Tab-separated table of C-alpha atoms in Angstrom:
chain	number	residue	atom	x	y	z
A	15	MET	CA	52.766	-39.060	-52.505
A	16	ALA	CA	50.316	-41.413	-51.692
A	17	ALA	CA	51.424	-42.525	-48.456
A	18	GLN	CA	51.618	-38.483	-47.389
A	19	ARG	CA	48.333	-38.416	-48.086
A	20	ALA	CA	46.976	-41.929	-47.018
A	21	GLY	CA	48.311	-40.275	-43.369
A	22	ALA	CA	46.989	-36.970	-43.827
A	23	ALA	CA	43.435	-39.012	-44.324
A	24	ALA	CA	44.501	-40.629	-40.956
A	25	ALA	CA	45.082	-38.445	-39.269
A	26	LEU	CA	41.928	-36.302	-40.047
A	27	PRO	CA	39.394	-38.170	-37.473
A	28	ALA	CA	41.887	-37.492	-34.838
A	29	ASN	CA	42.448	-33.478	-35.261
A	30	ARG	CA	38.290	-33.299	-35.471
A	31	ARG	CA	38.598	-35.219	-31.407
A	32	ARG	CA	41.468	-32.255	-30.055
A	33	ARG	CA	39.154	-30.264	-31.604
A	34	GLY	CA	36.256	-30.949	-29.646
A	35	LEU	CA	34.001	-32.167	-32.370
A	36	PRO	CA	31.809	-35.369	-31.621
A	37	ARG	CA	33.130	-38.677	-33.581
A	38	ALA	CA	29.081	-39.068	-34.805
A	39	GLY	CA	28.993	-35.585	-36.090
A	40	LEU	CA	31.251	-36.285	-38.720
A	41	ARG	CA	29.631	-39.144	-40.790
A	42	ARG	CA	29.233	-40.267	-44.892
A	43	ALA	CA	25.794	-39.544	-45.205
A	44	GLU	CA	23.247	-41.768	-48.182
A	45	PRO	CA	21.707	-39.786	-49.845
A	46	GLY	CA	17.739	-39.601	-49.946
A	47	ALA	CA	15.332	-38.306	-47.728
A	48	ALA	CA	15.289	-40.876	-44.945
A	49	VAL	CA	18.470	-39.187	-43.574
A	50	MET	CA	17.099	-36.785	-43.590
A	51	ALA	CA	13.745	-37.313	-41.841
A	52	ALA	CA	16.069	-39.020	-39.462
A	53	ALA	CA	18.155	-36.373	-38.666
A	54	LEU	CA	15.418	-34.016	-38.036
A	55	ARG	CA	14.229	-36.564	-35.683
A	56	ARG	CA	17.211	-35.736	-33.909
A	57	LEU	CA	17.075	-32.633	-33.521
A	58	LEU	CA	14.097	-32.841	-32.248
A	59	ARG	CA	14.592	-35.172	-30.039
A	60	ALA	CA	17.788	-33.141	-29.069
A	61	GLY	CA	15.747	-29.580	-28.163
A	62	GLY	CA	15.357	-27.674	-25.368
A	63	ARG	CA	18.861	-26.555	-23.777
A	64	ARG	CA	20.253	-26.847	-27.722
A	65	GLY	CA	19.871	-25.732	-31.206
A	66	ALA	CA	21.039	-27.397	-33.873
A	67	ALA	CA	21.247	-26.375	-37.581
A	68	LEU	CA	22.235	-28.480	-40.998
A	69	VAL	CA	24.781	-27.591	-43.415
A	70	ALA	CA	24.461	-29.804	-46.103
A	71	ALA	CA	28.982	-29.362	-47.747
A	72	ALA	CA	28.811	-30.527	-51.475
A	73	GLY	CA	32.083	-31.414	-52.474
A	74	GLY	CA	31.073	-30.876	-55.967
A	75	PRO	CA	30.362	-34.288	-57.865
A	76	GLY	CA	30.937	-37.038	-54.621
A	77	PRO	CA	27.811	-37.667	-51.967
A	78	GLN	CA	27.201	-34.658	-50.055
A	79	THR	CA	28.104	-34.535	-46.063
A	80	LEU	CA	25.721	-34.150	-43.585
A	81	ARG	CA	27.003	-32.515	-40.372
A	82	LEU	CA	25.435	-31.327	-37.041
A	83	ILE	CA	26.573	-27.399	-35.860
A	84	TYR	CA	25.111	-27.443	-32.037
A	85	THR	CA	25.114	-23.969	-30.815
A	86	THR	CA	24.370	-22.542	-27.287
A	87	THR	CA	21.473	-21.223	-25.148
A	88	ALA	CA	23.060	-17.905	-25.021
A	89	ALA	CA	23.511	-17.640	-29.308
A	90	TRP	CA	20.155	-19.276	-29.977
A	91	LYS	CA	17.929	-16.995	-27.925
A	92	LYS	CA	20.396	-13.606	-29.287
A	93	ASN	CA	19.923	-14.399	-33.247
A	94	VAL	CA	16.155	-14.822	-32.372
A	95	ALA	CA	15.811	-11.357	-30.697
A	96	ALA	CA	18.085	-10.815	-33.480
A	97	SER	CA	14.944	-12.046	-36.004
A	98	GLY	CA	13.261	-7.974	-35.011
A	99	PRO	CA	10.020	-7.339	-32.495
A	100	GLU	CA	6.835	-9.576	-32.160
A	101	LYS	CA	4.369	-8.118	-34.600
A	102	TYR	CA	1.087	-7.364	-33.398
A	103	THR	CA	0.173	-6.156	-36.848
A	104	GLU	CA	-4.268	-4.971	-37.723
A	105	ALA	CA	-3.886	-8.785	-39.305
A	106	PHE	CA	-2.679	-10.759	-36.444
A	107	ILE	CA	-5.805	-9.064	-34.130
A	108	LYS	CA	-8.086	-9.950	-36.984
A	109	LYS	CA	-7.203	-13.602	-37.704
A	110	GLN	CA	-7.078	-13.465	-32.977
A	111	ILE	CA	-10.853	-11.809	-32.901
A	112	GLU	CA	-11.274	-14.364	-35.460
A	113	GLU	CA	-10.551	-16.806	-33.671
A	114	PHE	CA	-12.200	-15.949	-29.946
A	115	ASN	CA	-15.222	-15.342	-32.389
A	116	LEU	CA	-14.737	-18.996	-33.248
A	117	GLY	CA	-14.240	-20.266	-29.492
A	118	LYS	CA	-16.645	-18.435	-28.007
A	119	ARG	CA	-19.917	-19.584	-30.316
A	120	HIS	CA	-18.452	-23.231	-30.037
A	121	LEU	CA	-18.020	-22.524	-26.741
A	122	ALA	CA	-21.878	-21.698	-26.167
A	123	ASN	CA	-23.788	-24.254	-28.252
A	124	MET	CA	-21.392	-26.913	-25.697
A	125	MET	CA	-23.261	-24.487	-22.856
A	126	GLY	CA	-26.588	-24.989	-24.553
A	127	GLU	CA	-26.516	-21.600	-24.262
A	128	ASP	CA	-27.589	-18.844	-27.400
A	129	PRO	CA	-23.614	-17.323	-28.213
A	130	GLU	CA	-25.010	-13.953	-29.709
A	131	THR	CA	-25.894	-13.759	-26.067
A	132	PHE	CA	-23.130	-15.133	-24.734
A	133	THR	CA	-20.865	-12.474	-22.491
A	134	GLN	CA	-17.961	-12.211	-21.264
A	135	GLU	CA	-19.611	-13.284	-17.714
A	136	ASP	CA	-20.492	-16.382	-19.795
A	137	ILE	CA	-17.201	-17.717	-20.685
A	138	ASP	CA	-15.762	-17.445	-16.940
A	139	ARG	CA	-18.345	-18.788	-15.581
A	140	ALA	CA	-17.761	-21.219	-18.393
A	141	ILE	CA	-13.991	-21.631	-18.326
A	142	ALA	CA	-14.636	-22.499	-14.760
A	143	TYR	CA	-17.190	-24.973	-15.713
A	144	LEU	CA	-15.462	-27.194	-17.672
A	145	PHE	CA	-11.865	-26.373	-16.987
A	146	PRO	CA	-11.354	-26.429	-12.733
A	147	SER	CA	-8.434	-25.577	-12.103
A	148	GLY	CA	-6.899	-26.025	-7.693
A	149	LEU	CA	-4.601	-23.043	-8.355
A	150	PHE	CA	-4.498	-20.212	-6.032
A	151	ASP	CA	-3.877	-17.510	-8.443
A	152	LYS	CA	-5.852	-16.360	-10.628
A	153	ARG	CA	-3.728	-15.456	-13.332
A	154	ALA	CA	-2.733	-19.053	-13.657
A	155	ARG	CA	-5.775	-20.601	-14.215
A	156	PRO	CA	-7.413	-21.055	-17.795
A	157	MET	CA	-9.097	-18.118	-19.620
A	158	MET	CA	-10.628	-16.872	-22.696
A	159	LYS	CA	-9.895	-13.053	-23.324
A	160	HIS	CA	-10.726	-10.744	-25.913
A	161	PRO	CA	-7.487	-10.522	-27.742
A	162	THR	CA	-8.015	-6.866	-27.770
A	163	GLU	CA	-7.220	-7.117	-23.676
A	164	ILE	CA	-4.358	-9.545	-24.137
A	165	PHE	CA	-2.351	-7.948	-26.636
A	166	PRO	CA	-1.129	-4.153	-26.557
A	167	GLU	CA	-2.667	-1.147	-27.548
A	168	GLN	CA	-0.205	-0.292	-29.041
A	169	ARG	CA	1.890	-3.061	-30.648
A	170	LYS	CA	-0.089	-2.140	-33.206
A	171	ILE	CA	0.245	0.811	-34.890
A	172	GLN	CA	4.329	0.678	-33.409
A	173	TRP	CA	6.286	-0.614	-36.737
A	174	GLY	CA	5.062	-1.321	-40.505
A	175	GLU	CA	4.581	-4.062	-42.672
A	176	ASP	CA	8.056	-3.490	-43.386
A	177	GLY	CA	9.914	-4.175	-39.811
A	178	ARG	CA	10.830	-0.448	-39.784
A	179	PRO	CA	9.618	1.527	-36.403
A	180	PHE	CA	7.267	4.718	-36.991
A	181	HIS	CA	8.527	6.726	-34.054
A	182	PHE	CA	12.090	7.638	-34.014
A	183	LEU	CA	11.941	7.717	-30.297
A	184	PHE	CA	11.298	3.452	-31.028
A	185	TYR	CA	14.502	2.620	-29.484
A	186	THR	CA	14.480	4.078	-26.520
A	187	GLY	CA	11.748	1.559	-24.750
A	188	LYS	CA	9.228	4.696	-24.432
A	189	GLN	CA	8.752	6.225	-27.055
A	190	SER	CA	4.904	8.366	-25.646
A	191	TYR	CA	7.403	9.145	-22.654
A	192	TYR	CA	10.205	10.851	-24.570
A	193	SER	CA	7.573	12.545	-26.870
A	194	LEU	CA	5.481	14.065	-23.891
A	195	MET	CA	9.134	15.480	-22.089
A	196	HIS	CA	9.867	16.922	-25.873
A	197	ASP	CA	6.568	18.900	-26.789
A	198	THR	CA	6.572	19.270	-22.211
A	199	TYR	CA	9.331	21.251	-22.670
A	200	GLU	CA	8.675	22.663	-26.007
A	201	LYS	CA	5.971	24.972	-24.416
A	202	LEU	CA	8.704	25.520	-21.306
A	203	LEU	CA	10.769	27.281	-24.391
A	204	ASN	CA	7.636	28.572	-25.632
A	205	VAL	CA	7.064	30.338	-22.653
A	206	GLN	CA	10.119	31.584	-21.841
A	207	LYS	CA	10.351	33.521	-25.806
A	208	HIS	CA	6.241	35.417	-24.363
A	209	GLN	CA	8.010	36.697	-21.758
A	210	ASP	CA	11.472	38.672	-23.026
A	211	GLN	CA	9.789	39.381	-26.242
A	212	LEU	CA	7.593	41.846	-23.366
A	213	PRO	CA	10.345	44.645	-22.393
A	214	ALA	CA	10.435	45.082	-26.029
A	215	GLN	CA	6.832	45.417	-26.806
A	216	ASP	CA	6.999	47.636	-23.867
A	217	LEU	CA	4.304	45.636	-21.841
A	218	PRO	CA	3.975	45.199	-18.099
A	219	PRO	CA	5.871	41.038	-17.331
A	220	GLN	CA	3.391	39.995	-15.903
A	221	LYS	CA	3.179	38.415	-12.213
A	222	GLU	CA	0.100	36.541	-12.794
A	223	LYS	CA	0.305	32.686	-12.184
A	224	LYS	CA	-1.569	29.799	-12.508
A	225	ASN	CA	-4.313	29.083	-9.644
A	226	LEU	CA	-3.757	25.676	-8.812
A	227	VAL	CA	-6.005	25.209	-5.847
A	228	GLY	CA	-8.906	22.916	-5.781
A	229	SER	CA	-6.872	21.009	-8.287
A	230	ARG	CA	-3.696	17.895	-8.955
A	231	TRP	CA	-1.807	16.508	-10.666
A	232	LEU	CA	-2.043	13.213	-12.717
A	233	THR	CA	-0.739	10.019	-10.397
A	234	LYS	CA	1.630	7.815	-12.203
A	235	THR	CA	-1.584	4.359	-12.688
A	236	GLU	CA	-3.392	7.471	-14.415
A	237	LEU	CA	-0.866	9.366	-16.622
A	238	GLU	CA	0.689	4.847	-17.807
A	239	GLU	CA	-2.913	4.778	-18.992
A	240	MET	CA	-2.523	7.725	-20.704
A	241	LEU	CA	0.739	6.796	-22.262
A	242	LEU	CA	-0.255	3.378	-22.740
A	243	GLU	CA	3.464	2.742	-21.408
A	244	LYS	CA	4.979	2.457	-17.525
A	245	LEU	CA	7.106	4.461	-16.711
A	246	SER	CA	9.030	4.470	-13.444
A	247	ASP	CA	9.240	6.614	-10.160
A	248	ASP	CA	12.347	8.851	-11.355
A	249	ASP	CA	9.785	9.418	-15.476
A	250	TYR	CA	6.938	10.443	-12.804
A	251	SER	CA	8.342	12.804	-11.189
A	252	ARG	CA	11.140	13.855	-13.873
A	253	PHE	CA	7.823	14.935	-15.865
A	254	ILE	CA	5.454	16.647	-12.404
A	255	GLN	CA	8.316	18.673	-12.097
A	256	LEU	CA	8.516	20.216	-15.457
A	257	LEU	CA	5.113	20.380	-15.531
A	258	GLN	CA	5.332	22.274	-11.780
A	259	LYS	CA	8.401	24.063	-13.909
A	260	LEU	CA	5.924	25.197	-16.267
A	261	VAL	CA	2.995	26.881	-14.082
A	262	MET	CA	6.068	28.397	-11.945
A	263	MET	CA	6.260	30.697	-14.869
A	264	PRO	CA	5.327	34.320	-15.072
A	265	CYS	CA	3.344	33.734	-18.369
A	266	GLY	CA	2.701	29.740	-17.556
A	267	ASN	CA	-0.629	30.851	-18.203
A	268	ILE	CA	-0.286	30.865	-21.786
A	269	GLU	CA	0.077	27.085	-21.940
A	270	GLU	CA	-3.408	26.927	-20.312
A	271	ASN	CA	-5.522	24.411	-22.080
A	272	TYR	CA	-2.266	21.827	-22.012
A	273	ILE	CA	-1.216	22.026	-18.199
A	274	LYS	CA	-4.693	21.015	-17.711
A	275	LYS	CA	-4.548	17.965	-19.528
A	276	PHE	CA	-2.735	16.722	-17.039
A	277	SER	CA	-4.448	17.983	-13.595
A	278	ARG	CA	-8.421	17.200	-12.580
A	279	GLU	CA	-9.969	18.788	-10.872
A	280	ILE	CA	-10.725	18.356	-6.365
A	281	SER	CA	-13.525	20.870	-5.714
A	282	ALA	CA	-15.955	17.669	-5.695
A	283	GLN	CA	-14.917	17.270	-2.154
A	284	LEU	CA	-16.436	20.229	-1.637
A	285	GLN	CA	-19.562	20.103	-3.162
A	286	LYS	CA	-20.353	17.318	0.365
A	287	VAL	CA	-19.404	19.818	3.256
A	288	VAL	CA	-22.486	21.578	3.692
A	289	ILE	CA	-21.066	25.334	5.858
A	290	GLU	CA	-23.683	26.969	8.087
A	291	PRO	CA	-23.945	30.576	7.519
A	292	LEU	CA	-23.781	33.233	10.077
A	293	LYS	CA	-26.081	34.189	13.352
A	294	TYR	CA	-26.237	36.706	15.083
A	295	ASP	CA	-27.451	37.821	18.755
A	296	GLU	CA	-29.649	39.819	19.866
A	297	GLN	CA	-26.583	42.546	19.555
A	298	GLY	CA	-26.398	41.512	16.361
A	299	VAL	CA	-22.611	40.311	16.448
A	300	ALA	CA	-22.487	37.450	13.916
A	301	PHE	CA	-20.864	34.366	15.177
A	302	SER	CA	-20.611	30.679	14.086
A	303	THR	CA	-20.056	27.979	16.145
A	304	GLY	CA	-18.634	24.294	15.407
A	305	GLU	CA	-17.925	20.458	17.050
A	306	GLY	CA	-15.149	18.443	16.798
A	307	ARG	CA	-12.492	15.984	19.128
A	308	ARG	CA	-9.784	13.932	19.280
A	309	LYS	CA	-9.744	10.431	20.876
A	310	THR	CA	-12.135	10.547	23.417
A	311	SER	CA	-12.133	14.733	24.286
A	312	ARG	CA	-15.477	16.440	22.916
A	313	ALA	CA	-15.490	20.137	21.957
A	314	THR	CA	-18.243	22.908	21.594
A	315	VAL	CA	-16.961	25.911	19.861
A	316	THR	CA	-18.871	29.043	19.015
A	317	VAL	CA	-16.327	31.660	17.398
A	318	TYR	CA	-18.032	35.499	17.441
A	319	ASP	CA	-17.038	38.292	14.619
A	320	ASN	CA	-15.554	41.375	16.060
A	321	GLY	CA	-14.456	40.665	18.797
A	322	THR	CA	-10.611	41.346	20.491
A	323	GLY	CA	-9.183	37.717	20.873
A	324	LYS	CA	-10.751	36.233	23.976
A	325	ILE	CA	-10.858	32.999	25.004
A	326	THR	CA	-12.365	31.026	28.182
A	327	VAL	CA	-12.148	27.413	27.807
A	328	ASN	CA	-15.034	26.001	30.574
A	329	GLY	CA	-15.580	29.309	32.117
A	330	ILE	CA	-11.850	29.693	32.047
A	331	ASP	CA	-9.508	31.502	30.734
A	332	VAL	CA	-7.249	29.680	28.163
A	333	LEU	CA	-3.753	30.747	29.797
A	334	HIS	CA	-5.293	29.338	33.178
A	335	TYR	CA	-7.081	26.322	31.532
A	336	PHE	CA	-3.786	25.463	28.992
A	337	PRO	CA	-0.336	26.258	31.018
A	338	VAL	CA	0.972	24.310	28.534
A	339	LEU	CA	2.954	26.828	25.483
A	340	GLN	CA	1.892	24.443	23.474
A	341	ASP	CA	-1.147	23.427	23.583
A	342	ARG	CA	-2.828	27.233	23.496
A	343	GLU	CA	-0.543	27.588	20.196
A	344	GLN	CA	-2.009	23.985	19.419
A	345	LEU	CA	-5.505	25.704	19.680
A	346	LEU	CA	-4.844	29.068	17.820
A	347	PHE	CA	-3.417	27.614	14.683
A	348	PRO	CA	-6.541	27.894	12.221
A	349	PHE	CA	-6.539	31.955	13.685
A	350	GLN	CA	-2.849	32.618	13.077
A	351	PHE	CA	-2.827	30.607	9.562
A	352	LEU	CA	-5.926	32.650	8.278
A	353	ASP	CA	-4.399	36.059	9.953
A	354	ARG	CA	-6.942	36.636	12.203
A	355	VAL	CA	-5.629	36.438	15.293
A	356	GLY	CA	-7.319	39.265	17.853
A	357	LYS	CA	-10.328	39.643	15.486
A	358	HIS	CA	-13.102	37.504	16.996
A	359	ASP	CA	-13.841	35.921	20.366
A	360	MET	CA	-14.523	31.940	21.551
A	361	VAL	CA	-16.409	30.658	23.587
A	362	CYS	CA	-15.560	26.798	23.976
A	363	THR	CA	-17.076	23.842	26.026
A	364	VAL	CA	-14.615	20.479	25.702
A	365	SER	CA	-14.946	17.675	28.388
A	366	GLY	CA	-13.277	14.199	28.683
A	367	GLY	CA	-9.167	12.452	27.527
A	368	GLY	CA	-6.602	15.368	28.861
A	369	ARG	CA	-4.961	18.541	27.939
A	370	SER	CA	-3.236	17.874	25.030
A	371	SER	CA	-6.428	15.695	23.198
A	372	GLN	CA	-8.744	18.739	24.603
A	373	ALA	CA	-6.839	21.409	22.560
A	374	GLY	CA	-6.961	19.435	19.317
A	375	ALA	CA	-10.541	19.111	19.840
A	376	ILE	CA	-11.142	22.289	20.588
A	377	ARG	CA	-8.011	23.140	17.103
A	378	LEU	CA	-10.941	21.237	14.629
A	379	ALA	CA	-13.662	22.678	16.360
A	380	SER	CA	-12.520	26.025	16.221
A	381	ALA	CA	-11.201	25.211	12.495
A	382	LYS	CA	-14.918	24.131	11.381
A	383	ALA	CA	-16.380	27.497	12.858
A	384	LEU	CA	-13.778	29.229	11.245
A	385	ARG	CA	-15.412	28.732	7.730
A	386	SER	CA	-18.149	30.795	8.281
A	387	PHE	CA	-16.865	33.329	8.017
A	388	VAL	CA	-14.230	33.104	5.066
A	389	THR	CA	-14.037	32.555	1.009
A	390	GLU	CA	-14.616	29.162	-0.312
A	391	LYS	CA	-10.664	29.794	-0.995
A	392	GLU	CA	-9.576	29.595	2.526
A	393	VAL	CA	-11.515	26.278	3.153
A	394	GLU	CA	-9.681	24.597	0.004
A	395	PHE	CA	-6.284	26.298	2.166
A	396	MET	CA	-7.846	24.432	5.377
A	397	ARG	CA	-8.954	22.000	3.349
A	398	GLN	CA	-5.182	21.287	1.924
A	399	ALA	CA	-3.532	22.285	5.038
A	400	GLY	CA	-5.134	19.125	7.363
A	401	LEU	CA	-7.583	20.959	9.865
A	402	LEU	CA	-11.083	20.371	8.721
A	403	THR	CA	-9.234	16.357	9.137
A	404	VAL	CA	-10.062	14.253	12.024
A	405	ASP	CA	-7.146	13.194	14.039
A	406	PRO	CA	-7.761	9.031	13.768
A	407	ARG	CA	-4.302	8.424	15.902
A	408	VAL	CA	-5.852	7.029	19.604
A	409	LYS	CA	-3.176	5.191	22.266
A	410	GLU	CA	-2.550	1.558	20.874
A	411	ARG	CA	-4.545	-1.121	23.235
A	412	LYS	CA	-1.663	-3.295	25.523
A	413	LYS	CA	-1.195	-7.237	23.651
A	414	PRO	CA	-1.351	-10.169	25.855
A	415	GLY	CA	1.744	-11.587	26.775
A	416	GLN	CA	3.415	-8.425	26.562
A	417	GLU	CA	4.483	-5.832	28.928
A	418	GLY	CA	2.372	-2.664	26.730
A	419	ALA	CA	1.305	-2.573	23.189
A	420	ARG	CA	5.083	-2.907	21.222
A	421	ARG	CA	7.158	-3.451	24.266
A	422	LYS	CA	8.109	-7.124	24.945
A	423	PHE	CA	8.669	-8.898	28.443
A	424	THR	CA	12.809	-9.071	28.640
A	425	TRP	CA	13.758	-12.401	28.249
A	426	LYS	CA	15.379	-14.309	31.218
A	427	LYS	CA	16.861	-16.804	30.335
A	428	ARG	CA	17.306	-18.605	33.705
């Protein structure tokens, strides 16, 4: 019996070695704080790629056995991630603000300035002076900012002291975005319910839709600033599509206040443009003038009211001056857009460039002249259609060492 025990004791280290455990991993340790301190020093030197855990296994009244259990990097990261979210609570932010104010005071004293009037610009200037850096990327240079600019604001209210999140959509990763989508869809259902109740109340169905002329939706960046979350292009497009569906519903105007939260007015652009009033000639016929340009062509146009659709260019009929159909369509597009073909006469004076650029110049000049005959709403339609915008495209110059603007010379080996 004693021989079997001795054989098993002798075979134990070999079994340990076959399992892949290090020889130094299992040894008898002398009791005392010195052994623990030495083990901790070895753990700190190991650091980095492998973490280590100390396990003290007590085997009854006998001496303790000290063993090092090594874990992989992946397992260590998994344990850290499972410990819970990093808590930027109000107490944490308050402590960071106190440390920032203390550091600002010390920095002001070092620079010989008053700490009470030491601004963020003074802090940046002092940091650049005391800690000069040759790094090109400014984000890699030393900096000292207020904690409210560094720590995200939404982190302060996401979970309580017990680590549990407040919002039921927290684990979606975009709780504010999905909450907004839920609210918008709820508005959509309310509008649909209201629309279905109209026939039961013997009320005529509403066919008026909200007019979005002169307004735009929030951009992706503006929506991210509102929600304090990063959104993908698909997330942004889904939300805009849901809003457009809400707007296009016949009874969508009952949620007009909700829709206005996500739209911005752009009518300020029209206030910068001064539209000249109509003028009258000796016969009392109203007319308006406009100027336009395209490439090297310049055009001046006079549009008369109560006309028959007669157009002359430099004293020549338009059919003879512009024999190409595409040029004539370009010239008449503003009248077709406003449904005013055959209601006005136009006299044009154009110079420079070719026929195509001259047609583009007359088109811009006639569109500017027609603003005096239409309402502000129609002027906004014209602006959105691009009729009032100068075409900046010109011929690209030839480059030296090349056959043309983009074309290269044919490569020849010999």
